[in-house]
Amino acid sequence: MADALLPYTGELGVRAIGAISDLSDQEPLYAAAAGVLATAAVMRDGPLWRTGTRILAAHLLATGLRGIVKQMVDRTRPDAAARRGDYVLREGQRHDSDYNSFPSGHTAGAVAVAMAVARDNPGARLPALGLASLASTAQVIRSKHYVTDVIAGAIIGVAAEALVDALIERAKRY
């Protein structure tokens, strides 16, 4: 699939999808969490504050877990494998971008944030998960990740948000 998609990475539509999907990178998601928290503080809105806290915590945890896994695995990104003519999948030794395809950090963060939003706002579940899915799919279309990288990132995102929710629920008891 990566080889089939590679010729299209320079196309305007693919570049546009890539630019939109970059909103699911770490910095934009941290900025979004900060925006929700700032809005909640100004409006003195407790439920919105809880959502912003959940978003930030889930994203922080997903980013941390993603980082641990990336250090453990070297996997050549699809576009880099095509450029160089080689593919590497082994225990982590290299940390440059061309060799840290696994797992997708964009996906881990997007899914963690989407799940956090959906947890406190069930009506936003489909739009939030739809945006996370779009960001994740874009990583494959633009040859930055393999499908399995995206699946692993989604699992990390779901797990991170579930752990944050469990901690929040436990904290409520105390």
XYZ file of N, CA and C in Angstrom, residues 29-151:
369
model
N -2.266 19.994 19.661
C -3.174 19.374 20.631
C -2.955 19.941 22.035
N -1.707 20.260 22.381
C -1.465 20.926 23.662
C -2.106 22.313 23.661
N -2.001 23.012 22.536
C -2.622 24.335 22.423
C -4.141 24.230 22.546
N -4.719 23.203 21.955
C -6.169 23.012 22.066
C -6.567 22.768 23.514
N -5.810 21.937 24.208
C -6.102 21.674 25.624
C -5.994 22.964 26.429
N -4.950 23.747 26.159
C -4.785 25.025 26.862
C -5.941 25.973 26.555
N -6.401 25.960 25.310
C -7.545 26.807 24.940
C -8.813 26.407 25.681
N -9.047 25.102 25.790
C -10.229 24.630 26.536
C -10.103 25.025 27.999
N -8.925 24.842 28.593
C -8.724 25.189 30.002
C -8.862 26.701 30.228
N -8.324 27.501 29.328
C -8.434 28.958 29.466
C -9.888 29.401 29.351
N -10.606 28.833 28.395
C -12.026 29.157 28.240
C -12.802 28.772 29.484
N -12.505 27.597 30.023
C -13.189 27.139 31.236
C -12.895 28.067 32.413
N -11.661 28.525 32.524
C -11.294 29.414 33.628
C -12.017 30.754 33.512
N -12.033 31.312 32.294
C -12.698 32.602 32.088
C -14.201 32.482 32.342
N -14.791 31.399 31.879
C -16.236 31.206 32.026
C -16.610 30.602 33.393
N -15.601 30.201 34.156
C -15.828 29.531 35.444
C -16.753 28.327 35.267
N -16.391 27.531 34.282
C -17.191 26.382 33.886
C -16.492 25.101 34.351
N -16.973 24.521 35.443
C -16.370 23.319 36.016
C -16.353 22.125 35.080
N -17.484 21.791 34.440
C -17.455 20.656 33.512
C -16.483 20.853 32.344
N -16.390 22.067 31.822
C -15.444 22.328 30.737
C -14.004 22.225 31.245
N -13.764 22.667 32.476
C -12.440 22.523 33.084
C -12.067 21.042 33.192
N -13.031 20.220 33.612
C -12.792 18.775 33.722
C -12.438 18.196 32.349
N -13.159 18.619 31.310
C -12.869 18.133 29.964
C -11.474 18.561 29.523
N -11.120 19.807 29.750
C -9.789 20.283 29.378
C -8.687 19.540 30.109
N -8.920 19.268 31.383
C -7.951 18.504 32.166
C -7.825 17.087 31.632
N -8.952 16.486 31.303
C -8.962 15.125 30.748
C -8.229 15.092 29.397
N -8.475 16.094 28.556
C -7.798 16.181 27.258
C -6.287 16.269 27.458
N -5.862 17.188 28.320
C -4.435 17.389 28.545
C -3.778 16.136 29.116
N -4.401 15.535 30.125
C -3.823 14.341 30.750
C -3.756 13.169 29.773
N -4.815 12.957 29.004
C -4.828 11.848 28.040
C -3.772 12.057 26.972
N -3.641 13.292 26.497
C -2.644 13.568 25.470
C -1.222 13.420 26.016
N -0.982 13.920 27.221
C 0.342 13.764 27.835
C 0.711 12.288 27.983
N -0.223 11.486 28.469
C 0.050 10.069 28.658
C 0.252 9.361 27.320
N -0.591 9.660 26.344
C -0.435 9.040 25.022
C 0.919 9.403 24.412
N 1.327 10.646 24.563
C 2.615 11.086 24.028
C 3.764 10.360 24.724
N 3.656 10.214 26.029
C 4.693 9.494 26.763
C 4.784 8.034 26.365
N 3.639 7.370 26.274
C 3.630 5.962 25.880
C 4.154 5.786 24.456
N 3.737 6.663 23.565
C 4.215 6.624 22.182
C 5.722 6.764 22.138
N 6.263 7.668 22.943
C 7.705 7.883 22.977
C 8.471 6.653 23.445
N 7.933 5.979 24.441
C 8.573 4.759 24.941
C 8.625 3.706 23.843
N 7.506 3.505 23.162
C 7.464 2.481 22.112
C 8.382 2.867 20.956
N 8.409 4.148 20.571
C 9.283 4.580 19.467
C 10.749 4.298 19.784
N 11.143 4.419 21.050
C 12.523 4.123 21.418
C 12.824 2.625 21.354
N 11.806 1.812 21.477
C 11.994 0.364 21.484
C 12.029 -0.248 20.088
N 11.513 0.487 19.089
C 11.359 -0.070 17.740
C 11.928 0.895 16.700
N 12.762 0.367 15.812
C 13.173 1.099 14.615
C 12.335 0.560 13.464
N 11.627 1.451 12.800
C 10.884 1.057 11.607
C 10.965 2.202 10.619
N 11.418 1.884 9.421
C 11.564 2.901 8.390
C 10.196 3.407 7.954
N 10.069 4.727 7.857
C 8.826 5.299 7.330
C 8.664 4.891 5.869
N 7.421 4.758 5.405
C 7.213 4.334 4.014
C 7.914 5.224 2.990
N 7.824 6.547 3.154
C 8.458 7.429 2.174
C 9.977 7.302 2.220
N 10.541 7.122 3.404
C 11.989 6.963 3.529
C 12.439 5.626 2.950
N 11.672 4.580 3.169
C 12.009 3.268 2.610
C 12.025 3.329 1.084
N 11.072 4.049 0.516
C 11.011 4.169 -0.940
C 12.184 4.999 -1.471
N 12.530 6.079 -0.783
C 13.653 6.929 -1.210
C 14.979 6.178 -1.147
N 15.163 5.431 -0.073
C 16.448 4.765 0.167
C 16.526 3.365 -0.419
N 15.373 2.788 -0.698
C 15.367 1.438 -1.235
C 15.623 0.370 -0.193
N 15.474 0.728 1.081
C 15.628 -0.276 2.132
C 14.561 -0.082 3.194
N 14.287 -1.160 3.883
C 13.268 -1.159 4.928
C 13.889 -1.801 6.165
N 13.728 -1.161 7.300
C 14.272 -1.660 8.555
C 13.134 -1.839 9.552
N 13.115 -2.984 10.203
C 12.234 -3.234 11.343
C 13.055 -4.049 12.326
N 13.406 -3.417 13.448
C 14.260 -4.080 14.439
C 14.118 -3.375 15.789
N 14.813 -3.932 16.763
C 14.854 -3.307 18.085
C 15.430 -1.902 17.949
N 14.908 -0.979 18.744
C 15.292 0.426 18.622
C 16.767 0.694 18.834
N 17.388 1.337 17.840
C 18.780 1.766 17.905
C 18.940 3.184 17.376
N 18.069 3.561 16.434
C 18.167 4.869 15.793
C 16.961 5.703 16.200
N 17.182 7.005 16.297
C 16.092 7.856 16.761
C 15.765 8.996 15.802
N 16.334 8.945 14.593
C 15.984 9.976 13.626
C 14.629 9.654 12.991
N 13.973 10.661 12.496
C 12.592 10.557 12.032
C 12.366 9.459 10.995
N 13.318 9.266 10.102
C 13.124 8.263 9.056
C 12.985 6.847 9.612
N 13.415 6.636 10.851
C 13.381 5.292 11.433
C 12.429 5.178 12.622
N 11.568 6.164 12.826
C 10.638 6.048 13.957
C 9.185 6.112 13.519
N 8.868 5.269 12.561
C 7.504 5.200 12.038
C 6.525 4.582 13.033
N 7.014 3.658 13.858
C 6.130 2.881 14.734
C 6.223 3.359 16.161
N 5.095 3.680 16.777
C 3.729 3.838 16.285
C 3.481 5.277 15.836
N 2.313 5.539 15.307
C 1.958 6.889 14.860
C 1.607 7.769 16.053
N 2.436 8.778 16.276
C 2.173 9.722 17.362
C 0.976 10.615 17.073
N 0.798 11.005 15.798
C -0.375 11.801 15.435
C -1.650 11.046 15.819
N -1.658 9.751 15.531
C -2.836 8.941 15.818
C -3.036 8.783 17.318
N -1.964 8.483 18.039
C -2.078 8.304 19.496
C -2.674 9.548 20.143
N -2.156 10.707 19.778
C -2.656 11.946 20.356
C -4.077 12.257 19.941
N -4.359 12.123 18.648
C -5.701 12.436 18.140
C -6.755 11.535 18.770
N -6.454 10.249 18.879
C -7.427 9.313 19.453
C -7.592 9.575 20.954
N -6.501 9.821 21.665
C -6.603 10.109 23.102
C -7.470 11.346 23.346
N -7.245 12.390 22.565
C -8.028 13.625 22.720
C -9.486 13.390 22.332
N -9.711 12.695 21.239
C -11.090 12.419 20.812
C -11.845 11.620 21.868
N -11.200 10.617 22.426
C -11.850 9.809 23.467
C -12.128 10.647 24.713
N -11.200 11.544 25.061
C -11.394 12.411 26.220
C -12.576 13.356 26.009
N -12.660 13.931 24.828
C -13.789 14.816 24.504
C -15.089 14.026 24.570
N -15.086 12.852 23.971
C -16.304 12.030 23.925
C -16.732 11.559 25.306
N -15.775 11.334 26.191
C -16.100 10.852 27.539
C -16.995 11.859 28.264
N -16.675 13.140 28.159
C -17.452 14.172 28.851
C -18.579 14.748 28.006
N -18.540 14.521 26.707
C -19.518 15.099 25.787
C -19.958 14.039 24.780
N -20.844 13.134 25.169
C -21.223 12.028 24.281
C -21.740 12.483 22.911
N -22.354 13.630 22.843
C -22.847 14.133 21.561
C -21.728 14.498 20.601
N -20.529 14.702 21.118
C -19.380 15.052 20.277
C -18.575 13.819 19.873
N -19.025 12.636 20.297
C -18.268 11.402 20.051
C -17.988 11.165 18.565
N -19.020 11.175 17.742
C -18.819 10.890 16.318
C -17.947 11.939 15.626
N -18.195 13.233 15.822
C -17.310 14.206 15.183
C -15.862 14.099 15.672
N -15.675 13.917 16.971
C -14.309 13.832 17.511
C -13.583 12.607 16.964
N -14.241 11.462 16.982
C -13.613 10.253 16.455
C -13.447 10.322 14.942
N -14.367 11.002 14.261
C -14.230 11.192 12.820
C -12.992 12.014 12.479
N -12.752 13.086 13.234
C -11.556 13.900 13.002
C -10.290 13.111 13.307
N -10.309 12.333 14.377
C -9.149 11.496 14.717
C -8.899 10.470 13.612
N -9.965 9.903 13.086
C -9.827 8.927 11.992
C -9.252 9.578 10.741
N -9.706 10.780 10.435
C -9.188 11.508 9.274
C -7.692 11.784 9.436
N -7.304 12.270 10.618
C -5.885 12.547 10.868
C -5.054 11.277 10.759
N -5.593 10.179 11.252
C -4.881 8.899 11.213
C -4.756 8.371 9.797
N -5.829 8.419 9.055
C -5.819 7.948 7.672
C -4.863 8.773 6.823
N -4.798 10.055 7.104
C -3.902 10.936 6.353
C -2.449 10.511 6.500
N -2.087 9.954 7.649
C -0.707 9.522 7.852
C -0.326 8.398 6.884
N -1.286 7.546 6.581
C -1.046 6.456 5.632
C -1.041 7.010 4.201
N -2.017 7.843 3.879
C -2.140 8.389 2.525
C -0.896 9.177 2.132
N -0.311 9.896 3.076
C 0.866 10.706 2.743
C 2.179 9.957 2.938
N 2.093 8.646 3.148
C 3.253 7.749 3.250
C 4.179 8.071 4.416
N 3.606 8.553 5.508
C 4.383 8.792 6.720
C 4.333 7.597 7.654
N 3.261 6.798 7.547
C 3.087 5.635 8.418
C 2.439 4.489 7.651
N 2.709 3.283 8.148
C 2.020 2.089 7.671
C 0.717 1.946 8.450
N -0.199 1.163 7.930
C -1.484 0.941 8.597
C -1.265 0.411 10.012
N -0.310 -0.491 10.181
C -0.065 -1.049 11.520
C 0.480 -0.001 12.487
N 1.202 1.006 11.992
C 1.653 2.103 12.854
C 0.455 2.870 13.396
N -0.510 3.087 12.512
C -1.720 3.832 12.876
C -2.564 3.027 13.870
N -2.689 1.737 13.633
C -3.450 0.887 14.555
C -2.800 0.901 15.935
